[in-house]
Amino acid sequence: MIKLKVNDIDIDIEEGLTVLQACEKAGVEIPRFCYHEKLSIAGNCRMCLVEIEKSPKPIASCAMPATEGMNIKTNTSMVEKARKGVMEFLLANHPLDCPVCDQGGECDLQDQSMFYGIDKSRYKENKRYVPEKHMGPLIKTQMTRCIHCTRCIRFATEVAGIDELGAIGRGEDMQITTYLEKSMESELSANVIDLCPVGALTSKPYVYEARPWELKKTETVDVMDAVGSNIRVDTYGWEVKRILPRINEDINEEWISDKTRYACDGLLNQRLDTPYIKEKNVFKKTSWENAYKIILDRIYSTSPNEIAGLTGDLTSMETLFSIKEFFSKIIKSPNLDSRSNYIYLNNSSRKNYLFNSTINGIEESDLILLIGTNPRYEATILNSRIRKKYLKSKTEIYSVGDMGDLTYPYKSINNSTNTIKEIIEKKNELSSKILHAKKPIIIIGQSALSIKSGAYIFENIKKYLEENNKITREWNPINILSNSASTVGSYDLDIISSNFSKNKVLDGLKNHDFKILFLFGNDDVVFKKKDEFIIYIGTHGDKGAELSDVILPSAAYTEQNGYYTNLEGKLQKAYKSSYPPGDAKEDWMIINDLSKKIKRKELFNNRDELENNLFTYLKTKKKQNSSIDFSILDFVDEKIKYNEIDYYYSNVIARASKTMTQCRNEKIKIKKNGTEG
Amino acid sequence: MSIKKISKTQPDKFEFSSQNLEIAKKIISNYPKGKQQSAVMALLYLAQRQNKNWIPLVAMKYIARLLNMSYIKVYEVATFYTMYNLSPVGKFFIQVCTTTPCMIRGAYRLVDACKKKISNKQNELSKNNICSWTEVECLGACVNAPMVQINDDYFEDLDKTDIEKIIEQILSGESPKPGSYKGRTCAEPKNNRKTLVNLKNA
C-alpha cells in the first residue's frame, strides 16, 4: 500500500496503479479518451492531464505510475487550462457535425467539451478531411471525426486477437484503417463502436435510426449463446433498435459478440403474429380459438404415449417448466426432450453438464484442453477470456483436432478418440501435464459428446480426474460447453426423455411412433415427416414452422420475462423490453390456455405462481443415483468429428436477421478469395 | 505532407534475391529470439533498394510473412516513414529539401525548376519516365543550403541555373557531379578554411 494525496485528500492505494486510477479511487473524475480499463495504455489523447507537485509540467495521469507521497491536484487553474488547451487541439480538426452524427447524445467528446472545453473556436483554417474506410457490414466509418485515440486498434489486437486494424500515415494525416480496407474478420468486431469515444466508428445497421434519449432501455440477458452475456436492449415502441453490452466482470466483462448485438433485427422479420393452420399444404390465418379447437380434437383422439414434445434452444426456464408440467400433468406423456440430437448427458449431478471452472476461473487456469469444440464460434465471449488468459501468462492450450484460427496459438493433437484413451491410460504426454497442472481446464464440446464414444470420453475423463484427486471442492476441471441458452436450464428441469446418449423422442420420431408432436421453438430437429400432426409454438417462420400443421405464435426473449441459466449454471433473468407482435402471446400463457381447454384447469393462476413452482422444483430436486457401469461404455476408435456451427445462422432470430446474412455473405466472400487482399 | 498514395499498378510477385536474402537473415539475427519484428524497417529498406527504389504491396506482405507479423503492422511502418516510396519513382529520384534553412536560401526556386523541367506535381514521372522529384524535410546539410538529394548523392549550394543544368544532364542520361556547386570542400568556407589550416585531414 502506498500513501498519496489527491486534491489534499489522503488516500491509501495498492501498488502498481496509475495516477488516473488513484484519482478514481479518491472519487475524482479525470476526463479521458484513449484510456480504457480493459486495454493497454496509450497515453496519446492527453486529456487526462493533472498537476503533480514538484513537476513543472502537467502530466498525463493515465500513463504515470502512482508513487509514495505524490501530491496530485486536479482542480487547479493549470489543470483547467491544460484541459482547455487539449480540447481545443482535439477539436481543431473535428467536424462540427453533431446534428447529423449518430454518436450525438452519447458522445464522450461532446460531453467533455461541454464540461472541460471552451465555448468558441479560434481556428480559421480548413479542417482535415479523411475518406471513409470500409470495415465490413457492421461498422460505419466517418474518419474525419476520428481523434486518433487508437482504442479500436488496441481492442482489435489485444482483445479480439485479429491484427487487422492499424494507423497509417503520421501526424495530422494519420488514418485508422483495416489492411487495404478489408472487413474485420472477428466475431467481436462491433465492440469498437462502443469503444470509439467519438462518432468515427458507428453502427451501420443502426445508422440514423434513433437518438439515445428517445429509446427505452431495458437491462437484460442475451440468449444467442449459452454464455448469457449481460445486455441492454434499447427499444423504440415495439421495435428493438439496438443491443449494447452491460458490464458484468464475471461473464462478458464489457464485450458482446456481433451476433448478440446485431441479430436483434431478426426480431422484426419473419415473425409469427397470428395462429396459422395448414390446409392442403397452405398456411391459413386463423383465430386462437379455432387453433386450440383443432389441437384439442387431436389430443382427445390420441393416446398420451403417442404425443411427444421437443423444446428449443432459446426457451426460457419458465416456459420449459410450464411445458414440463403440461406434459406430466395435463397430457401425461413422458415423451418430452430438450435435445434434438443424441448427445450424451449424465443427469445425475449438475456438475456433469456445467462449465464448472466458471468463466472467471479461466483466468486462473494453467492448462487448457479443448475436446471437440471451437469456442470462437460456440461461445465467443468465453473464447476472448481464454485469449486474455493466454496473453497474460502464455498458458499452454491444446485442442483435439485442428480448429483453425482461435485467435490464440494452441497445439493441435491427433483428432481421434484414441488420443483420449491414451490420456486416461497415462500413455500420452498430456496425462502428466494435466496431473501436474494446478488448475487444468478441460473443455468438452457438444461435438465430442454426440459421437458414439461420447459417453466413454466424458465418464472416463471424469473418472481419471477423480482418481487422481484433480476434482476438488475449489476446482473442477471438467467443463461442458453448451451451445444454446436453454441447454443448462432444460437439464436443470430434467427435460429429457431418457438418460445418457439415448433419446426416446428422437427414436420414436424415427419409427413414426408418435401421432402428435409439439415443437416448442425447436427448429433443429431433423426427421422425415410422415403423418404426424405437428404443433409449432414459436416466434419465427423457420424450419419448425414449415413442418407444422398448426402454428401458435409466441414471444421472443425480448418480449417476455424469463429466467435463463448460462453454461456455468448462473441463473439470470431476462426482462421484457418489448411486447409480442400481433396476436402472439407469451409462452406460458399459451400453455396455460391449452391446459385450461384440455382439463378445464389452468396450470398456474398467475406468473408468480409459475415462478414459485419453478424455484420450488429447482430447490427440492432429488439427487439421482450416479453409479455408472464403465464396462458398458462404448469405445469406438473414431475421429472426434467437429460439427461446425454456422455462426451467423445458429438460431431462428439470427437466421431472420438481415445483418447476420450480410455478415455471413462477407465471410463466405473472404473464404472464397482467401485472406490475401 | 499528405498521406502517401499506394501505386495502382502493383507487381504480382516479390522475393528477395539470394544475395539480399542473406543480408536479410543477417539483419534478423541481430535481434533476440521472438523480437525479429524489429528488423522490419531494415528489410523494407532492403526491399526498396532491390525494387527500383519503391516498395510494392507484395513486398510488404513478403516481409510480414518473413517476420511473422500482420500485414497491417508492416503497412503502418511503411506509410509512417517518408523515406519509403510506395509508388514507382524515377531512375533518378530527386528529393528537394524545403525545411527552413534551405527555404530561406531559396529552396523553392529549386522546386520551381523541378516543376518546370520534370513534372508539375511531386512524385510524378518525367515525360521520358527517367526522373521524378519530391519535397522532403531536412536532410541535414543545412550549412550547404539549398540542396537536393539525387538517389544516394547530395548536390549542395545550388541555385536555379545549377539545378536546371543538373536536371538537363539527368534527362539526357548523363550523371551529374555530386557535391557543392560553389566549389567548396564539404562545409568549409567558400574561400578556403580559416581555422585548423595546418591540419590536412581535419
mmCIF file with all atom_site columns, N, CA and C in Angstrom, chain A residues 107-161:
data_model
loop_
_atom_site.group_PDB
_atom_site.id
_atom_site.type_symbol
_atom_site.label_atom_id
_atom_site.label_alt_id
_atom_site.label_comp_id
_atom_site.label_asym_id
_atom_site.label_entity_id
_atom_site.label_seq_id
_atom_site.pdbx_PDB_ins_code
_atom_site.Cartn_x
_atom_site.Cartn_y
_atom_site.Cartn_z
_atom_site.occupancy
_atom_site.B_iso_or_equiv
_atom_site.pdbx_formal_charge
_atom_site.auth_seq_id
_atom_site.auth_comp_id
_atom_site.auth_asym_id
_atom_site.auth_atom_id
_atom_site.pdbx_PDB_model_num
ATOM 1   N N  . CYS A 1 107 ? -21.864 10.944  -26.759 1.00 0.00 ? 107 CYS A N  1
ATOM 2   C CA . CYS A 1 107 ? -20.524 11.121  -27.300 1.00 0.00 ? 107 CYS A CA 1
ATOM 3   C C  . CYS A 1 107 ? -19.606 11.655  -26.211 1.00 0.00 ? 107 CYS A C  1
ATOM 4   N N  . ASP A 1 108 ? -18.501 10.982  -26.000 1.00 0.00 ? 108 ASP A N  1
ATOM 5   C CA . ASP A 1 108 ? -17.558 11.434  -24.979 1.00 0.00 ? 108 ASP A CA 1
ATOM 6   C C  . ASP A 1 108 ? -17.012 12.819  -25.308 1.00 0.00 ? 108 ASP A C  1
ATOM 7   N N  . LEU A 1 109 ? -16.727 13.024  -26.585 1.00 0.00 ? 109 LEU A N  1
ATOM 8   C CA . LEU A 1 109 ? -16.138 14.303  -26.983 1.00 0.00 ? 109 LEU A CA 1
ATOM 9   C C  . LEU A 1 109 ? -17.124 15.445  -26.750 1.00 0.00 ? 109 LEU A C  1
ATOM 10  N N  . GLN A 1 110 ? -18.370 15.185  -27.104 1.00 0.00 ? 110 GLN A N  1
ATOM 11  C CA . GLN A 1 110 ? -19.421 16.181  -26.916 1.00 0.00 ? 110 GLN A CA 1
ATOM 12  C C  . GLN A 1 110 ? -19.562 16.536  -25.428 1.00 0.00 ? 110 GLN A C  1
ATOM 13  N N  . ASP A 1 111 ? -19.674 15.497  -24.617 1.00 0.00 ? 111 ASP A N  1
ATOM 14  C CA . ASP A 1 111 ? -19.867 15.725  -23.183 1.00 0.00 ? 111 ASP A CA 1
ATOM 15  C C  . ASP A 1 111 ? -18.671 16.450  -22.578 1.00 0.00 ? 111 ASP A C  1
ATOM 16  N N  . GLN A 1 112 ? -17.483 15.937  -22.919 1.00 0.00 ? 112 GLN A N  1
ATOM 17  C CA . GLN A 1 112 ? -16.309 16.505  -22.269 1.00 0.00 ? 112 GLN A CA 1
ATOM 18  C C  . GLN A 1 112 ? -15.990 17.911  -22.766 1.00 0.00 ? 112 GLN A C  1
ATOM 19  N N  . SER A 1 113 ? -16.336 18.205  -24.022 1.00 0.00 ? 113 SER A N  1
ATOM 20  C CA . SER A 1 113 ? -16.059 19.565  -24.480 1.00 0.00 ? 113 SER A CA 1
ATOM 21  C C  . SER A 1 113 ? -17.034 20.547  -23.826 1.00 0.00 ? 113 SER A C  1
ATOM 22  N N  . MET A 1 114 ? -18.242 20.066  -23.513 1.00 0.00 ? 114 MET A N  1
ATOM 23  C CA . MET A 1 114 ? -19.177 20.910  -22.772 1.00 0.00 ? 114 MET A CA 1
ATOM 24  C C  . MET A 1 114 ? -18.646 21.166  -21.368 1.00 0.00 ? 114 MET A C  1
ATOM 25  N N  . PHE A 1 115 ? -18.017 20.152  -20.806 1.00 0.00 ? 115 PHE A N  1
ATOM 26  C CA . PHE A 1 115 ? -17.602 20.203  -19.414 1.00 0.00 ? 115 PHE A CA 1
ATOM 27  C C  . PHE A 1 115 ? -16.248 20.870  -19.228 1.00 0.00 ? 115 PHE A C  1
ATOM 28  N N  . TYR A 1 116 ? -15.311 20.515  -20.090 1.00 0.00 ? 116 TYR A N  1
ATOM 29  C CA . TYR A 1 116 ? -13.939 20.956  -19.873 1.00 0.00 ? 116 TYR A CA 1
ATOM 30  C C  . TYR A 1 116 ? -13.410 21.902  -20.953 1.00 0.00 ? 116 TYR A C  1
ATOM 31  N N  . GLY A 1 117 ? -14.152 22.066  -22.018 1.00 0.00 ? 117 GLY A N  1
ATOM 32  C CA . GLY A 1 117 ? -13.616 22.816  -23.143 1.00 0.00 ? 117 GLY A CA 1
ATOM 33  C C  . GLY A 1 117 ? -13.958 24.300  -23.074 1.00 0.00 ? 117 GLY A C  1
ATOM 34  N N  . ILE A 1 118 ? -13.601 25.028  -24.130 1.00 0.00 ? 118 ILE A N  1
ATOM 35  C CA . ILE A 1 118 ? -14.012 26.418  -24.208 1.00 0.00 ? 118 ILE A CA 1
ATOM 36  C C  . ILE A 1 118 ? -15.158 26.509  -25.201 1.00 0.00 ? 118 ILE A C  1
ATOM 37  N N  . ASP A 1 119 ? -15.864 27.629  -25.153 1.00 0.00 ? 119 ASP A N  1
ATOM 38  C CA . ASP A 1 119 ? -17.115 27.667  -25.893 1.00 0.00 ? 119 ASP A CA 1
ATOM 39  C C  . ASP A 1 119 ? -16.979 28.194  -27.311 1.00 0.00 ? 119 ASP A C  1
ATOM 40  N N  . LYS A 1 120 ? -15.758 28.561  -27.727 1.00 0.00 ? 120 LYS A N  1
ATOM 41  C CA . LYS A 1 120 ? -15.639 29.017  -29.113 1.00 0.00 ? 120 LYS A CA 1
ATOM 42  C C  . LYS A 1 120 ? -14.351 28.507  -29.732 1.00 0.00 ? 120 LYS A C  1
ATOM 43  N N  . SER A 1 121 ? -14.270 28.644  -31.034 1.00 0.00 ? 121 SER A N  1
ATOM 44  C CA . SER A 1 121 ? -13.079 28.172  -31.728 1.00 0.00 ? 121 SER A CA 1
ATOM 45  C C  . SER A 1 121 ? -12.249 29.360  -32.184 1.00 0.00 ? 121 SER A C  1
ATOM 46  N N  . ARG A 1 122 ? -10.926 29.168  -32.152 1.00 0.00 ? 122 ARG A N  1
ATOM 47  C CA . ARG A 1 122 ? -10.071 30.256  -32.618 1.00 0.00 ? 122 ARG A CA 1
ATOM 48  C C  . ARG A 1 122 ? -9.475  29.941  -33.992 1.00 0.00 ? 122 ARG A C  1
ATOM 49  N N  . TYR A 1 123 ? -9.863  28.813  -34.547 1.00 0.00 ? 123 TYR A N  1
ATOM 50  C CA . TYR A 1 123 ? -9.246  28.409  -35.812 1.00 0.00 ? 123 TYR A CA 1
ATOM 51  C C  . TYR A 1 123 ? -10.044 28.888  -37.006 1.00 0.00 ? 123 TYR A C  1
ATOM 52  N N  . LYS A 1 124 ? -9.332  29.432  -37.956 1.00 0.00 ? 124 LYS A N  1
ATOM 53  C CA . LYS A 1 124 ? -9.981  29.853  -39.192 1.00 0.00 ? 124 LYS A CA 1
ATOM 54  C C  . LYS A 1 124 ? -9.636  28.889  -40.320 1.00 0.00 ? 124 LYS A C  1
ATOM 55  N N  . GLU A 1 125 ? -8.603  28.055  -40.064 1.00 0.00 ? 125 GLU A N  1
ATOM 56  C CA . GLU A 1 125 ? -8.087  27.183  -41.118 1.00 0.00 ? 125 GLU A CA 1
ATOM 57  C C  . GLU A 1 125 ? -9.111  26.117  -41.497 1.00 0.00 ? 125 GLU A C  1
ATOM 58  N N  . ASN A 1 126 ? -8.896  25.550  -42.683 1.00 0.00 ? 126 ASN A N  1
ATOM 59  C CA . ASN A 1 126 ? -9.752  24.456  -43.113 1.00 0.00 ? 126 ASN A CA 1
ATOM 60  C C  . ASN A 1 126 ? -9.512  23.232  -42.252 1.00 0.00 ? 126 ASN A C  1
ATOM 61  N N  . LYS A 1 127 ? -10.563 22.450  -42.101 1.00 0.00 ? 127 LYS A N  1
ATOM 62  C CA . LYS A 1 127 ? -10.391 21.219  -41.337 1.00 0.00 ? 127 LYS A CA 1
ATOM 63  C C  . LYS A 1 127 ? -9.944  20.105  -42.264 1.00 0.00 ? 127 LYS A C  1
ATOM 64  N N  . ARG A 1 128 ? -9.302  19.134  -41.658 1.00 0.00 ? 128 ARG A N  1
ATOM 65  C CA . ARG A 1 128 ? -8.783  17.992  -42.406 1.00 0.00 ? 128 ARG A CA 1
ATOM 66  C C  . ARG A 1 128 ? -9.946  17.107  -42.854 1.00 0.00 ? 128 ARG A C  1
ATOM 67  N N  . TYR A 1 129 ? -9.832  16.521  -44.019 1.00 0.00 ? 129 TYR A N  1
ATOM 68  C CA . TYR A 1 129 ? -10.839 15.564  -44.460 1.00 0.00 ? 129 TYR A CA 1
ATOM 69  C C  . TYR A 1 129 ? -10.190 14.193  -44.605 1.00 0.00 ? 129 TYR A C  1
ATOM 70  N N  . VAL A 1 130 ? -10.841 13.190  -44.105 1.00 0.00 ? 130 VAL A N  1
ATOM 71  C CA . VAL A 1 130 ? -10.315 11.829  -44.250 1.00 0.00 ? 130 VAL A CA 1
ATOM 72  C C  . VAL A 1 130 ? -11.382 10.981  -44.926 1.00 0.00 ? 130 VAL A C  1
ATOM 73  N N  . PRO A 1 131 ? -11.019 10.263  -45.991 1.00 0.00 ? 131 PRO A N  1
ATOM 74  C CA . PRO A 1 131 ? -12.035 9.457   -46.677 1.00 0.00 ? 131 PRO A CA 1
ATOM 75  C C  . PRO A 1 131 ? -12.574 8.343   -45.772 1.00 0.00 ? 131 PRO A C  1
ATOM 76  N N  . GLU A 1 132 ? -13.792 7.921   -46.055 1.00 0.00 ? 132 GLU A N  1
ATOM 77  C CA . GLU A 1 132 ? -14.394 6.828   -45.287 1.00 0.00 ? 132 GLU A CA 1
ATOM 78  C C  . GLU A 1 132 ? -13.666 5.533   -45.579 1.00 0.00 ? 132 GLU A C  1
ATOM 79  N N  . LYS A 1 133 ? -13.626 4.665   -44.590 1.00 0.00 ? 133 LYS A N  1
ATOM 80  C CA . LYS A 1 133 ? -12.969 3.374   -44.760 1.00 0.00 ? 133 LYS A CA 1
ATOM 81  C C  . LYS A 1 133 ? -14.010 2.275   -44.696 1.00 0.00 ? 133 LYS A C  1
ATOM 82  N N  . HIS A 1 134 ? -13.807 1.258   -45.507 1.00 0.00 ? 134 HIS A N  1
ATOM 83  C CA . HIS A 1 134 ? -14.715 0.117   -45.434 1.00 0.00 ? 134 HIS A CA 1
ATOM 84  C C  . HIS A 1 134 ? -14.238 -0.831  -44.345 1.00 0.00 ? 134 HIS A C  1
ATOM 85  N N  . MET A 1 135 ? -15.108 -1.133  -43.380 1.00 0.00 ? 135 MET A N  1
ATOM 86  C CA . MET A 1 135 ? -14.717 -2.076  -42.324 1.00 0.00 ? 135 MET A CA 1
ATOM 87  C C  . MET A 1 135 ? -15.738 -3.192  -42.175 1.00 0.00 ? 135 MET A C  1
ATOM 88  N N  . GLY A 1 136 ? -16.497 -3.480  -43.211 1.00 0.00 ? 136 GLY A N  1
ATOM 89  C CA . GLY A 1 136 ? -17.451 -4.571  -43.127 1.00 0.00 ? 136 GLY A CA 1
ATOM 90  C C  . GLY A 1 136 ? -18.866 -4.096  -42.926 1.00 0.00 ? 136 GLY A C  1
ATOM 91  N N  . PRO A 1 137 ? -19.802 -5.040  -42.841 1.00 0.00 ? 137 PRO A N  1
ATOM 92  C CA . PRO A 1 137 ? -21.213 -4.680  -42.808 1.00 0.00 ? 137 PRO A CA 1
ATOM 93  C C  . PRO A 1 137 ? -21.702 -4.129  -41.468 1.00 0.00 ? 137 PRO A C  1
ATOM 94  N N  . LEU A 1 138 ? -20.863 -4.144  -40.446 1.00 0.00 ? 138 LEU A N  1
ATOM 95  C CA . LEU A 1 138 ? -21.336 -3.731  -39.126 1.00 0.00 ? 138 LEU A CA 1
ATOM 96  C C  . LEU A 1 138 ? -20.884 -2.331  -38.737 1.00 0.00 ? 138 LEU A C  1
ATOM 97  N N  . ILE A 1 139 ? -19.707 -1.942  -39.230 1.00 0.00 ? 139 ILE A N  1
ATOM 98  C CA . ILE A 1 139 ? -19.115 -0.704  -38.749 1.00 0.00 ? 139 ILE A CA 1
ATOM 99  C C  . ILE A 1 139 ? -19.181 0.367   -39.820 1.00 0.00 ? 139 ILE A C  1
ATOM 100 N N  . LYS A 1 140 ? -19.842 1.468   -39.487 1.00 0.00 ? 140 LYS A N  1
ATOM 101 C CA . LYS A 1 140 ? -19.890 2.599   -40.399 1.00 0.00 ? 140 LYS A CA 1
ATOM 102 C C  . LYS A 1 140 ? -18.782 3.549   -39.968 1.00 0.00 ? 140 LYS A C  1
ATOM 103 N N  . THR A 1 141 ? -18.024 4.022   -40.939 1.00 0.00 ? 141 THR A N  1
ATOM 104 C CA . THR A 1 141 ? -16.914 4.893   -40.563 1.00 0.00 ? 141 THR A CA 1
ATOM 105 C C  . THR A 1 141 ? -17.153 6.302   -41.090 1.00 0.00 ? 141 THR A C  1
ATOM 106 N N  . GLN A 1 142 ? -16.658 7.247   -40.321 1.00 0.00 ? 142 GLN A N  1
ATOM 107 C CA . GLN A 1 142 ? -16.694 8.647   -40.734 1.00 0.00 ? 142 GLN A CA 1
ATOM 108 C C  . GLN A 1 142 ? -15.392 9.214   -40.159 1.00 0.00 ? 142 GLN A C  1
ATOM 109 N N  . MET A 1 143 ? -14.290 8.877   -40.836 1.00 0.00 ? 143 MET A N  1
ATOM 110 C CA . MET A 1 143 ? -12.987 9.039   -40.208 1.00 0.00 ? 143 MET A CA 1
ATOM 111 C C  . MET A 1 143 ? -12.567 10.490  -40.015 1.00 0.00 ? 143 MET A C  1
ATOM 112 N N  . THR A 1 144 ? -13.287 11.417  -40.637 1.00 0.00 ? 144 THR A N  1
ATOM 113 C CA . THR A 1 144 ? -12.987 12.816  -40.389 1.00 0.00 ? 144 THR A CA 1
ATOM 114 C C  . THR A 1 144 ? -13.168 13.151  -38.911 1.00 0.00 ? 144 THR A C  1
ATOM 115 N N  . ARG A 1 145 ? -14.074 12.392  -38.256 1.00 0.00 ? 145 ARG A N  1
ATOM 116 C CA . ARG A 1 145 ? -14.351 12.668  -36.845 1.00 0.00 ? 145 ARG A CA 1
ATOM 117 C C  . ARG A 1 145 ? -13.331 12.046  -35.899 1.00 0.00 ? 145 ARG A C  1
ATOM 118 N N  . CYS A 1 146 ? -12.441 11.239  -36.445 1.00 0.00 ? 146 CYS A N  1
ATOM 119 C CA . CYS A 1 146 ? -11.530 10.465  -35.589 1.00 0.00 ? 146 CYS A CA 1
ATOM 120 C C  . CYS A 1 146 ? -10.562 11.384  -34.841 1.00 0.00 ? 146 CYS A C  1
ATOM 121 N N  . ILE A 1 147 ? -10.350 11.067  -33.546 1.00 0.00 ? 147 ILE A N  1
ATOM 122 C CA . ILE A 1 147 ? -9.391  11.863  -32.775 1.00 0.00 ? 147 ILE A CA 1
ATOM 123 C C  . ILE A 1 147 ? -8.131  11.063  -32.447 1.00 0.00 ? 147 ILE A C  1
ATOM 124 N N  . HIS A 1 148 ? -7.940  9.937   -33.123 1.00 0.00 ? 148 HIS A N  1
ATOM 125 C CA . HIS A 1 148 ? -6.720  9.125   -33.005 1.00 0.00 ? 148 HIS A CA 1
ATOM 126 C C  . HIS A 1 148 ? -6.449  8.641   -31.586 1.00 0.00 ? 148 HIS A C  1
ATOM 127 N N  . CYS A 1 149 ? -7.473  8.137   -30.928 1.00 0.00 ? 149 CYS A N  1
ATOM 128 C CA . CYS A 1 149 ? -7.238  7.621   -29.577 1.00 0.00 ? 149 CYS A CA 1
ATOM 129 C C  . CYS A 1 149 ? -6.661  6.209   -29.634 1.00 0.00 ? 149 CYS A C  1
ATOM 130 N N  . THR A 1 150 ? -6.824  5.544   -30.763 1.00 0.00 ? 150 THR A N  1
ATOM 131 C CA . THR A 1 150 ? -6.339  4.175   -31.036 1.00 0.00 ? 150 THR A CA 1
ATOM 132 C C  . THR A 1 150 ? -6.964  3.103   -30.144 1.00 0.00 ? 150 THR A C  1
ATOM 133 N N  . ARG A 1 151 ? -8.089  3.425   -29.521 1.00 0.00 ? 151 ARG A N  1
ATOM 134 C CA . ARG A 1 151 ? -8.758  2.383   -28.745 1.00 0.00 ? 151 ARG A CA 1
ATOM 135 C C  . ARG A 1 151 ? -9.139  1.194   -29.626 1.00 0.00 ? 151 ARG A C  1
ATOM 136 N N  . CYS A 1 152 ? -9.632  1.492   -30.827 1.00 0.00 ? 152 CYS A N  1
ATOM 137 C CA . CYS A 1 152 ? -10.102 0.421   -31.704 1.00 0.00 ? 152 CYS A CA 1
ATOM 138 C C  . CYS A 1 152 ? -8.965  -0.489  -32.115 1.00 0.00 ? 152 CYS A C  1
ATOM 139 N N  . ILE A 1 153 ? -7.799  0.105   -32.366 1.00 0.00 ? 153 ILE A N  1
ATOM 140 C CA . ILE A 1 153 ? -6.650  -0.708  -32.764 1.00 0.00 ? 153 ILE A CA 1
ATOM 141 C C  . ILE A 1 153 ? -6.237  -1.602  -31.614 1.00 0.00 ? 153 ILE A C  1
ATOM 142 N N  . ARG A 1 154 ? -6.191  -1.019  -30.428 1.00 0.00 ? 154 ARG A N  1
ATOM 143 C CA . ARG A 1 154 ? -5.773  -1.811  -29.272 1.00 0.00 ? 154 ARG A CA 1
ATOM 144 C C  . ARG A 1 154 ? -6.792  -2.910  -28.986 1.00 0.00 ? 154 ARG A C  1
ATOM 145 N N  . PHE A 1 155 ? -8.075  -2.603  -29.166 1.00 0.00 ? 155 PHE A N  1
ATOM 146 C CA . PHE A 1 155 ? -9.073  -3.649  -28.938 1.00 0.00 ? 155 PHE A CA 1
ATOM 147 C C  . PHE A 1 155 ? -8.869  -4.804  -29.917 1.00 0.00 ? 155 PHE A C  1
ATOM 148 N N  . ALA A 1 156 ? -8.702  -4.454  -31.196 1.00 0.00 ? 156 ALA A N  1
ATOM 149 C CA . ALA A 1 156 ? -8.585  -5.496  -32.226 1.00 0.00 ? 156 ALA A CA 1
ATOM 150 C C  . ALA A 1 156 ? -7.364  -6.371  -31.977 1.00 0.00 ? 156 ALA A C  1
ATOM 151 N N  . THR A 1 157 ? -6.239  -5.777  -31.642 1.00 0.00 ? 157 THR A N  1
ATOM 152 C CA . THR A 1 157 ? -5.049  -6.600  -31.467 1.00 0.00 ? 157 THR A CA 1
ATOM 153 C C  . THR A 1 157 ? -5.032  -7.320  -30.116 1.00 0.00 ? 157 THR A C  1
ATOM 154 N N  . GLU A 1 158 ? -5.566  -6.688  -29.093 1.00 0.00 ? 158 GLU A N  1
ATOM 155 C CA . GLU A 1 158 ? -5.447  -7.296  -27.768 1.00 0.00 ? 158 GLU A CA 1
ATOM 156 C C  . GLU A 1 158 ? -6.612  -8.225  -27.438 1.00 0.00 ? 158 GLU A C  1
ATOM 157 N N  . VAL A 1 159 ? -7.817  -7.694  -27.510 1.00 0.00 ? 159 VAL A N  1
ATOM 158 C CA . VAL A 1 159 ? -8.958  -8.498  -27.067 1.00 0.00 ? 159 VAL A CA 1
ATOM 159 C C  . VAL A 1 159 ? -9.458  -9.417  -28.172 1.00 0.00 ? 159 VAL A C  1
ATOM 160 N N  . ALA A 1 160 ? -9.691  -8.852  -29.349 1.00 0.00 ? 160 ALA A N  1
ATOM 161 C CA . ALA A 1 160 ? -10.265 -9.664  -30.420 1.00 0.00 ? 160 ALA A CA 1
ATOM 162 C C  . ALA A 1 160 ? -9.221  -10.596 -31.033 1.00 0.00 ? 160 ALA A C  1
ATOM 163 N N  . GLY A 1 161 ? -7.961  -10.242 -30.920 1.00 0.00 ? 161 GLY A N  1
ATOM 164 C CA . GLY A 1 161 ? -6.923  -11.133 -31.433 1.00 0.00 ? 161 GLY A CA 1
ATOM 165 C C  . GLY A 1 161 ? -6.817  -11.155 -32.940 1.00 0.00 ? 161 GLY A C  1
#
